[in-house]
XYZ file of C-alpha atoms in Angstrom:
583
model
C 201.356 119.705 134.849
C 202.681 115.930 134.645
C 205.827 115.633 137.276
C 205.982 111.787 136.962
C 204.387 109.017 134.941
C 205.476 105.313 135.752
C 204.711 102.061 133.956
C 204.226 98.752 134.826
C 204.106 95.622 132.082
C 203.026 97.681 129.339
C 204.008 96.453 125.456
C 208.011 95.952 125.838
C 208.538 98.129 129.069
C 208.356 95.924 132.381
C 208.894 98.690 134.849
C 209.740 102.407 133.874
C 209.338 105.585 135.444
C 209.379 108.899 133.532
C 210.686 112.531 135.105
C 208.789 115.065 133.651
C 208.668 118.728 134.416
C 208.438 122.262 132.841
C 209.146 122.703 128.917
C 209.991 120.458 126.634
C 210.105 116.984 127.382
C 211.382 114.721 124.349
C 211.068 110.790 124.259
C 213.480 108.928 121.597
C 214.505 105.326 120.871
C 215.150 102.889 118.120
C 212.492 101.411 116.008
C 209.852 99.213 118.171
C 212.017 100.079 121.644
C 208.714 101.217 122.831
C 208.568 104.902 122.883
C 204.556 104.870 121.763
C 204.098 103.162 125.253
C 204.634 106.761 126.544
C 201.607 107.695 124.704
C 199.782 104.445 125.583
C 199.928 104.852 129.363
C 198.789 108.437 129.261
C 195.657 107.515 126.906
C 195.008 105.279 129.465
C 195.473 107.344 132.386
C 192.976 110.131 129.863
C 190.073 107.847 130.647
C 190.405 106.269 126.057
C 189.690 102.969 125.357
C 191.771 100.490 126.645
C 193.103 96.998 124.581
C 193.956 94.334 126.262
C 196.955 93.041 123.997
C 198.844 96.115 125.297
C 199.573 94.315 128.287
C 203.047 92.358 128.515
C 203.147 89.271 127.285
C 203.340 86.805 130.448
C 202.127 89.772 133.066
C 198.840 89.156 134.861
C 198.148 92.924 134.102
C 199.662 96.796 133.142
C 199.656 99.985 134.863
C 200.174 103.288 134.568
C 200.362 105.764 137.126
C 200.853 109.959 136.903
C 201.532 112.311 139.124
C 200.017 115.581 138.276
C 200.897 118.728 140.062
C 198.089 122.121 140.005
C 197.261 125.133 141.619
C 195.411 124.331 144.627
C 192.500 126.498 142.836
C 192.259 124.548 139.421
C 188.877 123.238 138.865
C 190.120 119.852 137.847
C 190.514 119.152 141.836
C 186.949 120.396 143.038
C 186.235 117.660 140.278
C 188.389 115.064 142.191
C 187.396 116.507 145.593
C 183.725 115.579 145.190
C 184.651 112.377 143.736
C 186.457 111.328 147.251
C 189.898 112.017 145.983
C 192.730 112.502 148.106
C 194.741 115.674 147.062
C 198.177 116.313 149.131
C 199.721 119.906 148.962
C 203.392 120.282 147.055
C 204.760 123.127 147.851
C 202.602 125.860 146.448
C 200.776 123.623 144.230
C 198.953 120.398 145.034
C 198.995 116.743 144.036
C 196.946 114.336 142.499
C 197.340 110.826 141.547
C 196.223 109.160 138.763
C 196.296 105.312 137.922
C 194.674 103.071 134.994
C 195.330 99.050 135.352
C 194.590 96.985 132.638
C 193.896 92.804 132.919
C 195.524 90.591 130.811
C 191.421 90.073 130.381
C 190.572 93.709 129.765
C 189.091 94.529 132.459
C 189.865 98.524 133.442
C 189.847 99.842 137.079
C 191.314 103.644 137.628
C 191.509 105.599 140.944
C 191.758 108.959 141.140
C 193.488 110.380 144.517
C 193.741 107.265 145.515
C 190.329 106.303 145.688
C 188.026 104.107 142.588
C 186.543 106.141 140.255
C 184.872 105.220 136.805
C 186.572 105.210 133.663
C 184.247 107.822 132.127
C 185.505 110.765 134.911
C 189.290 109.801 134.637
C 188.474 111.000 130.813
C 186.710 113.798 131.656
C 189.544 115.226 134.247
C 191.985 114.057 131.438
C 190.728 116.469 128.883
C 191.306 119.522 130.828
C 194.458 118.746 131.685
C 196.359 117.178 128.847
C 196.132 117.228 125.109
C 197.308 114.118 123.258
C 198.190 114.599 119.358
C 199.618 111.798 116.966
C 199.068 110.624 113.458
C 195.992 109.608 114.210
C 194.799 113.273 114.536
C 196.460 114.554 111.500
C 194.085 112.336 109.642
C 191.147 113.336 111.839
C 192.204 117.483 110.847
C 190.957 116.267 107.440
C 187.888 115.954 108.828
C 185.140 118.599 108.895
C 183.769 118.040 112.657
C 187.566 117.962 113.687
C 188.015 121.784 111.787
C 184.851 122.934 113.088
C 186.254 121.790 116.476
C 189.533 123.817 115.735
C 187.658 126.806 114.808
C 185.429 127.062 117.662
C 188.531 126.552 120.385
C 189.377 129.607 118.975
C 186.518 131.550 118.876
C 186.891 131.499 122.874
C 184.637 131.940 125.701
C 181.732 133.902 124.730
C 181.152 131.755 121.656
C 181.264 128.391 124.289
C 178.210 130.367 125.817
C 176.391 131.353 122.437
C 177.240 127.398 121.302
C 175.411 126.199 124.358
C 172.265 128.039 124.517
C 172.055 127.452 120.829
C 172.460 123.975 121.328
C 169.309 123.836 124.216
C 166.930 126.129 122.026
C 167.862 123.414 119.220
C 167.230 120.562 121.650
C 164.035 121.574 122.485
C 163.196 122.913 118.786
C 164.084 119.544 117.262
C 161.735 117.385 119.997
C 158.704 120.096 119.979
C 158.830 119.730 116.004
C 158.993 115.491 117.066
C 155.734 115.865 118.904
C 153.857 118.093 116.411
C 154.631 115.861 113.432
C 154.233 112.797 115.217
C 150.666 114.416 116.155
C 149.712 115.379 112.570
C 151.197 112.341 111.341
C 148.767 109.674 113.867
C 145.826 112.364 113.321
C 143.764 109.409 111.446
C 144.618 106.868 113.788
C 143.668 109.043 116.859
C 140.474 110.193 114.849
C 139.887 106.198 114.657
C 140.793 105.751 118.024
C 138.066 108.021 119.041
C 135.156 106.744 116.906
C 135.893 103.679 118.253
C 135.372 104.774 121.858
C 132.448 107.018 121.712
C 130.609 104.168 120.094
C 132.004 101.491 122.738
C 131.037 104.447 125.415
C 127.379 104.623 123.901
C 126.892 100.884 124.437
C 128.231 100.456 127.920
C 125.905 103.857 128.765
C 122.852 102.394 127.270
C 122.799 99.283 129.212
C 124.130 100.919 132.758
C 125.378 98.191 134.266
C 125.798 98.718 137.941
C 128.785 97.247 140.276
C 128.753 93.856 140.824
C 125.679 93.457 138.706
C 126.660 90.473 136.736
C 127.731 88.394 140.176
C 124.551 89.581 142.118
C 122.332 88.092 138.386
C 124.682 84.656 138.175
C 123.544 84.446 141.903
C 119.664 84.823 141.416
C 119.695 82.683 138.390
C 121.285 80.104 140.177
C 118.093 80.381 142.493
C 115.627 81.149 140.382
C 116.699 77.879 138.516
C 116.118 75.142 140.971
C 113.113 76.931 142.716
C 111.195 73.735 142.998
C 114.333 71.857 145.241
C 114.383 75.359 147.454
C 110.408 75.191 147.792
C 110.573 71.682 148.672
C 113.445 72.259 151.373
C 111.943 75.516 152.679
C 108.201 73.847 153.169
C 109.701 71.094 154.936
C 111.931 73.369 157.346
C 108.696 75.509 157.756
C 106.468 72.394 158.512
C 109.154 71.164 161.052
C 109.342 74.454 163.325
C 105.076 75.408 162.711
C 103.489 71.803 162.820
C 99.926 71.774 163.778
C 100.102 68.073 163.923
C 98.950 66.692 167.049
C 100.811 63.624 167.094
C 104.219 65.356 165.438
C 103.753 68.824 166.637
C 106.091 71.599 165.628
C 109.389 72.799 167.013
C 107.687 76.164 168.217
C 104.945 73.904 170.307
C 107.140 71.792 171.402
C 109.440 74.731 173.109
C 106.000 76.023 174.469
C 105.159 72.565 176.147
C 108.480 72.507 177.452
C 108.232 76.324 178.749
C 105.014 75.880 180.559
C 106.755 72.763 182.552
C 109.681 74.497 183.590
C 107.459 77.777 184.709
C 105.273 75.484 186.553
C 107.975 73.790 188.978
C 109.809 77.365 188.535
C 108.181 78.471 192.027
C 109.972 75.445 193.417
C 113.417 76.060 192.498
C 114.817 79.710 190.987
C 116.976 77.646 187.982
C 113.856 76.094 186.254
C 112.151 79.119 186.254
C 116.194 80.050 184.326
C 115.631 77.816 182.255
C 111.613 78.398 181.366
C 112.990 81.784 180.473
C 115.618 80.639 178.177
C 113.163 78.255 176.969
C 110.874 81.346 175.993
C 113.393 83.146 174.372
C 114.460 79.999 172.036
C 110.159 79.925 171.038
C 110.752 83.631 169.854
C 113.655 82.641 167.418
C 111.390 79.497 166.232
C 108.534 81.698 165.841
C 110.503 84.676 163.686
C 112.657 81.758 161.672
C 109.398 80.207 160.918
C 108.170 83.470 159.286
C 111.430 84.103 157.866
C 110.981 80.886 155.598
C 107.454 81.246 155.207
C 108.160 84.687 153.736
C 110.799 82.721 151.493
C 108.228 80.382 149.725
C 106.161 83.385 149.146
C 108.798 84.900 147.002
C 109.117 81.968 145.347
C 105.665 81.814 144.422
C 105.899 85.374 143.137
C 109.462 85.739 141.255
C 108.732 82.274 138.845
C 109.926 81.263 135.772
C 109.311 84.793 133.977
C 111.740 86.492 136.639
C 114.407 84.163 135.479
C 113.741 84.629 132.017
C 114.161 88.281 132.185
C 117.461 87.687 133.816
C 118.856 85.653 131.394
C 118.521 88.511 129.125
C 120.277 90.797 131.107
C 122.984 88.405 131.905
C 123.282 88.137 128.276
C 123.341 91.795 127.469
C 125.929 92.033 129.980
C 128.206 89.271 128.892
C 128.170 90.951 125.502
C 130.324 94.333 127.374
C 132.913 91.536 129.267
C 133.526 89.604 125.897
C 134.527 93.001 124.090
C 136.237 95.163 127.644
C 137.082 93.446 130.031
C 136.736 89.679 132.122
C 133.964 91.409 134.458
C 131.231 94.572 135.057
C 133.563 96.090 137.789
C 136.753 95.429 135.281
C 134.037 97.491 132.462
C 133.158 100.027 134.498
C 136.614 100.667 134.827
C 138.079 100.576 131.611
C 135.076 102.851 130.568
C 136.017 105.273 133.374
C 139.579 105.480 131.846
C 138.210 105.466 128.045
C 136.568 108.621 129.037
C 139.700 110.142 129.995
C 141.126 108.818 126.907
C 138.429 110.072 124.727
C 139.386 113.923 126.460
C 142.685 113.889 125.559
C 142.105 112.519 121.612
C 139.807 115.494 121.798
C 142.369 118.016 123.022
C 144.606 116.672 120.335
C 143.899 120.252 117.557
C 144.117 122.519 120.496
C 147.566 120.603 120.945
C 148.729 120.940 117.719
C 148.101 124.976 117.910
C 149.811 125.457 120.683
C 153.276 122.896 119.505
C 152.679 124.619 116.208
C 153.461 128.283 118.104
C 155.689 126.798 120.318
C 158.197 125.413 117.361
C 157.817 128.506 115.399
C 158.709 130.482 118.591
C 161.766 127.778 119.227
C 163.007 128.060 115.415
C 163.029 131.660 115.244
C 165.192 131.773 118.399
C 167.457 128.884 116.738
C 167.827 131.447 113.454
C 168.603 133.916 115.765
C 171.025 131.950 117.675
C 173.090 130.517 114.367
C 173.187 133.708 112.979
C 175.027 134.824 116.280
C 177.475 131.561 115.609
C 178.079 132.574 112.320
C 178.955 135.905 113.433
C 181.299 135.150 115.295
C 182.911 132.218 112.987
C 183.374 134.150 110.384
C 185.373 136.633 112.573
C 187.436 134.125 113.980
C 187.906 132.490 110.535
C 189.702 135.626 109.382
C 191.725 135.708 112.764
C 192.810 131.968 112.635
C 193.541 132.010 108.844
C 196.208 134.846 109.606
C 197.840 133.192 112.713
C 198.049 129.765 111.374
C 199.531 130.806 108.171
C 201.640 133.022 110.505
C 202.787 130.051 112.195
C 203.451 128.145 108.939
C 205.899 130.454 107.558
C 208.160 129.757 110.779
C 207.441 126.473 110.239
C 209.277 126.434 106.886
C 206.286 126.479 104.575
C 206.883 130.626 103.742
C 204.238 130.717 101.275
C 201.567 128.594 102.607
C 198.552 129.734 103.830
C 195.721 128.529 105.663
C 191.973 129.502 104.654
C 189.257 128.791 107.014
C 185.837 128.992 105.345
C 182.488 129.413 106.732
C 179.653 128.394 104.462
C 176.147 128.696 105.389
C 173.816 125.491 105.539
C 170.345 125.035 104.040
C 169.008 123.414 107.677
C 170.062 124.478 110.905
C 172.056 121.447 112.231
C 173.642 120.573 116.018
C 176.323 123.149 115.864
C 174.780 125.910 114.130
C 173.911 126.620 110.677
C 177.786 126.155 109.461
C 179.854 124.134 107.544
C 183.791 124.401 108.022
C 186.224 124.213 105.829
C 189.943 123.804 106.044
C 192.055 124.696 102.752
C 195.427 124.666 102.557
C 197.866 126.644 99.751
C 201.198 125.238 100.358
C 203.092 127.368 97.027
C 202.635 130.750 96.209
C 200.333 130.406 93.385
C 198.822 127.243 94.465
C 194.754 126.404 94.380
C 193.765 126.405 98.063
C 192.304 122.866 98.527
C 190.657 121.061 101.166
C 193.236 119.437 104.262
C 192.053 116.106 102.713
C 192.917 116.483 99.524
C 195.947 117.983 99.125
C 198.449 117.869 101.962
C 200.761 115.248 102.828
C 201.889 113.871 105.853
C 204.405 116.297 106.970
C 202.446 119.067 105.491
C 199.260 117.847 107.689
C 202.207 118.118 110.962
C 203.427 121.330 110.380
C 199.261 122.500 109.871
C 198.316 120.963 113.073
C 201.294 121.897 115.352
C 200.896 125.832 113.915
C 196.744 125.554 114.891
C 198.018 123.933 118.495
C 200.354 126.755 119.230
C 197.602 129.417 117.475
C 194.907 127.265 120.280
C 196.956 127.705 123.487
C 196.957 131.523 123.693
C 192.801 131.226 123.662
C 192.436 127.667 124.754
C 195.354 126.571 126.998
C 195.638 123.340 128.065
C 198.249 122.497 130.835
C 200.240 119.879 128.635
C 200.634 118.923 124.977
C 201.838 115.467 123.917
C 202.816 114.884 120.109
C 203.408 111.421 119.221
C 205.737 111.872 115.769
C 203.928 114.442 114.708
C 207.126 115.100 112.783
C 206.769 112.194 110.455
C 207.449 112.808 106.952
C 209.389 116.040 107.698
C 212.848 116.366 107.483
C 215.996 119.600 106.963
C 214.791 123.000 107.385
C 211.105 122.182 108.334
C 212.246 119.739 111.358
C 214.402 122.534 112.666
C 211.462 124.948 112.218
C 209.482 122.615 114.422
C 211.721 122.141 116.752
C 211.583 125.722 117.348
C 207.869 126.358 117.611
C 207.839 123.188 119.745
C 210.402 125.379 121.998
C 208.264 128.412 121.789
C 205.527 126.592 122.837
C 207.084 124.785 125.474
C 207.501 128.630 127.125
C 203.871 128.365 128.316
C 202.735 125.307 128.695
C 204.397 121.490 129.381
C 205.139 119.891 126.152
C 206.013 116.404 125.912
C 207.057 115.153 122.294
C 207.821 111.787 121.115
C 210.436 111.989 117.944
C 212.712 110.460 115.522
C 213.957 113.545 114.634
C 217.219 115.044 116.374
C 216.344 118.846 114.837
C 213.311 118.482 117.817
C 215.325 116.564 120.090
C 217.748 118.936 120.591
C 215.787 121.959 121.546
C 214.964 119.589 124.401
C 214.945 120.850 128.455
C 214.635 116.933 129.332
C 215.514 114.077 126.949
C 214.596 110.495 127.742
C 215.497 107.533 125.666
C 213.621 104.518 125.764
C 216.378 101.592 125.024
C 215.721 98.173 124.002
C 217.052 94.848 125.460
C 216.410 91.727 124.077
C 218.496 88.157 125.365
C 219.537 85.582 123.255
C 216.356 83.799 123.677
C 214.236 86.555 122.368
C 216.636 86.584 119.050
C 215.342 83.390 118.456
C 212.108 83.809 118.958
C 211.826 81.985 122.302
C 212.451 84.685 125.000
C 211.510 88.159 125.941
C 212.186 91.473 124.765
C 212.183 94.429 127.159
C 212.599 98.202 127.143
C 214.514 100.570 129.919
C 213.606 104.648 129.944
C 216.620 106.105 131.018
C 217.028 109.956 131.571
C 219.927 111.066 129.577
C 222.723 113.931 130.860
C 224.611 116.139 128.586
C 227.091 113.392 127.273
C 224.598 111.029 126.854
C 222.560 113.366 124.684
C 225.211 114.090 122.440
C 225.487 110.331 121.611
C 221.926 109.878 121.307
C 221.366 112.747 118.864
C 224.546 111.465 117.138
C 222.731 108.167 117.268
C 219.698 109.738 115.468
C 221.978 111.809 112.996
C 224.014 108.913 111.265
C 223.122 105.451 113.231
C 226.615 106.264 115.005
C 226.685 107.513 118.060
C 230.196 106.890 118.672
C 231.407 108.777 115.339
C 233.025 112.273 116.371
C 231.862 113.955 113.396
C 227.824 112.859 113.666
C 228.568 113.929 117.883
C 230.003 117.194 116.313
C 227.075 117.480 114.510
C 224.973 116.808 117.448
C 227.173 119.706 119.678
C 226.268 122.000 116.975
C 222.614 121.102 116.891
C 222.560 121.415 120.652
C 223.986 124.952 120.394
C 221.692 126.145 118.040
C 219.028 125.187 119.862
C 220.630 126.650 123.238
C 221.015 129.719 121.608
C 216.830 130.068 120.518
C 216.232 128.813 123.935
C 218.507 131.590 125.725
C 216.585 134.233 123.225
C 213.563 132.704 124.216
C 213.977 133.310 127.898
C 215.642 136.858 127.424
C 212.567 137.823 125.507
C 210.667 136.151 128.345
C 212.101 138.129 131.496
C 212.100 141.191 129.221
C 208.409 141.422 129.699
């Protein structure tokens, strides 16, 4: 539970620190002294949206801090613990600090244990351990996901399960049934898809273009195209190493002269006869590079003008496939390689249909199955939950109300089942049930929520409650009546209220008031206003319920008034205890 909650520069309150413990905890003050800050800092500490105008006028930023005691066991700290959190023991429980600041900028930071955590966990933790009510949610009770909500809290345990596996089989149901109409629906385009490349296929097959084959073609055209300049260089190379010219003789007789010299004076001296072997070996190169080119020219002479015709008509069949696939032959052979692959799976596309066709029928049949499980068990806990609730609203001063909490079946299966939830409320004998929207007021709407919360935490407990005036627009009988079941439920669980109403007040364990100051300055507009929480003892909660009463909380007959209210409250309390030990 919450043992402490202190605030920092939030709305009117500058610095304020909040005792909290077991029971019932109730926060009063006049008019715009700043008790919804209460309910403020914990939203933020819950992980909820945070606005930046909440900060203090003049402060750089807000916080709010909470320190939450649990049994070392609770699964809210093996959430913390893998999130880094510090946890110190307390006693036989153990502690855990929360914080939320808040820039004058909106920017958000939160730690939890005293180390940084995201927003998003902070909320998560939050909702397991503290369960925030105001007007807000009397207005979302009207609505249908909010009921259905209600309804399966109640249901407990075994229907969370059922609810979950439903919801997978539905998953998968709803995206199976995406693929399979998204197959049949593209069926012409894929059918067009594939015409398109069997035919390209066809024409890259029929020509069978090779790798590299339209470099190794721009190469020999290149050749083939100034064959007279290559003849003309190639003769003249040829004629310069295999002359037969006696006066200009050829590279290959002149390295033969030169060898026979050398071998002649070789006997004289051992590095002649070096060289006239080195000589020898440069005539074999001459002689084998004059072949070389002489075998040139005579493919010259044979390829001609016709072999370079016939090219040119291959180059252009081939530029034909890299205008339509791709910038070369390698780049086509490629994309045809993957086109094949392509062309498969377009082909495997009614085998696929079969088998998503089975696999959704298989899928729906266990979501029927599933919702009809939900509905089940709805219905059963409709009965249950109408009883209790309209239980709850008789001691809530509404004798002849009841609640009715109707399942109706659905023509599609939806996210939640195949249920839609209803809400009606009879608040006379002999009145038409009608739906929460339509025909409850305010306080009627606080008295229907506060009986459903205290119906909830038998199946669903949560470790604290927080109403922010859910009392509003009750009054007499039915804000004693609350007051009481606020008690009651305040046996089991921490409940913190915030009230103008002394009939709930005074059934408090702990009653903080949260006072306003304002200087002179303010009063004209110019200064600040702030706000002290101050814990109040017995005297001082006499005068603040007398406060409350009549707007006098000096007045001995509204602080008689208050005694009395303070007795009758004792005296439930007392009863409620008794009954408590008796057990």
């Amino acid at each position: 539970m919450l043992q402490e909650i202190s605030i920092s520069n939030l709305g009117v309150i500058t610095q304020a620190t909040l005792p909290l413990g077991p029971g019932l905890t109730v926060v009063t003050g006049e008019t715009g002294a700043g008790k919804t800050m209460v309910i403020t800092a914990l939203s933020l500490l819950l992980g909820r949206r945070a606005d930046a105008g909440a900060v203090r006028n003049g402060a750089k930023h807000a916080l709010a801090e909470a320190v939450v005691h649990l049994d070392p066991d609770h699964h809210v700290l093996e959430a913390a613990s893998q999130s880094g959190a510090f946890i110190e023991p307390a006693g036989a429980h153990s502690e855990l600090l929360l914080t939320r600041s808040l820039s004058a900028q909106g920017r958000s930071k939160a730690t939890i244990g005293g180390r940084s955590a995201p927003v998003g966990l902070l909320g998560e933790l939050g909702a397991d351990l503290v369960a925030v009510h105001g007007q807000s949610d009397q207005i979302r009770l009207k609505e249908p996901a909010a009921q259905r909500d209600a309804l399966d809290r109640f249901a407990g345990e075994g229907f969370s399960r059922t609810l979950s596996r439903y919801q997978r089989a539905y998953r998968q149901w709803r995206e199976v049934t995406r693929q399979l109409s998204s197959l049949k629906q593209d069926s012409r385009d894929r059918m067009r898809e594939a015409e398109n490349l069997r035919l390209a296929l066809a024409e890259i097959d029929a020509l069978d273009p090779q790798p590299g084959e339209d470099e190794q073609l721009r190469e020999a055209a290149t050749k083939l195209g100034n064959v007279e300049s290559l003849r003309t260089a190639a003769a003249q190379a040829r004629g310069i190493l295999d002359s037969e010219d006696f006066e200009t003789p050829g590279v290959t007789t002149m390295v033969e002269t030169a060898r026979g010299v050398l071998a002649q004076a070789g006997a004289d001296d051992q590095a002649l006869q070096t060289f006239a072997d080195r000589m020898a070996e440069l005539g074999i190169l001459a002689s084998e590079l004059s072949s070389d080119v002489a075998a040139y020219l005579a493919d010259l002479d044979e390829e001609g003008p016709e072999r370079l015709a016939q090219i040119e008509v291959r180059r252009a069949e081939l530029n034909k496939l890299i205008r339509k696939y791709a910038p070369t032959i390698d780049e086509v052979l490629a994309w045809a390689e993957s086109s094949r692959i392509r062309l498969e799976e377009l082909g495997g596309d009614d085998t696929r249909i079969v088998e998503l066709a089975e696999q959704s029928a298989k899928l729906h049949d266990q979501v029927v199955s599933l919702a009809a499980d939900l509905t089940k068990s709805r219905n059963k806990a409709a009965k249950m939950l109408s009883k209790r609730v309209s239980e709850e609203l008789t001691a809530l001063a509404m004798p002849d109300a009841r609640l009715i909490v109707e399942v109706q079946e659905l023509d599609e299966p939806g996210a939640y089942g195949q249920d839609g939830i209803s809400m009606l409320l009879a608040p006379h004998a002999g009145a038409a049930p009608r739906p929460l929207g339509k025909g409850a007021s305010g306080g009627e709407l606080s008295r229907v929520m506060l009986a459903i919360e205290v119906v909830l935490a038998a199946v669903d407990p949560v470790p604290t409650f927080v109403f922010d005036e859910v009392d509003q627009g009750v009054g007499g009988k039915a804000a004693v009546a609350i007051g009481e079941r606020l008690a009651m439920l305040a046996r089991h669980v921490q409940v913190i209220v915030v009230t103008h109403l002394p009939q709930v007040a005074a059934y408090a364990d702990r009653h903080i008031r949260v006072i306003k100051n304002s200087d002179a300055a303010a009063q004209a507009g110019k200064g600040f206003t702030a706000s002290d929480v101050v814990a109040l003892d017995d005297g001082d909660r006499v005068r603040e319920l007398a406060r409350m009463l009549a707007g006098q909380e000096e007045s001995d007959t509204a602080q008689a008034h208050a005694e009395e209210l303070l007795a009758d409250a004792q005296r439930l309390v007392d009863s409620l205890t008794k009954a408590a030990e008796g057990k």
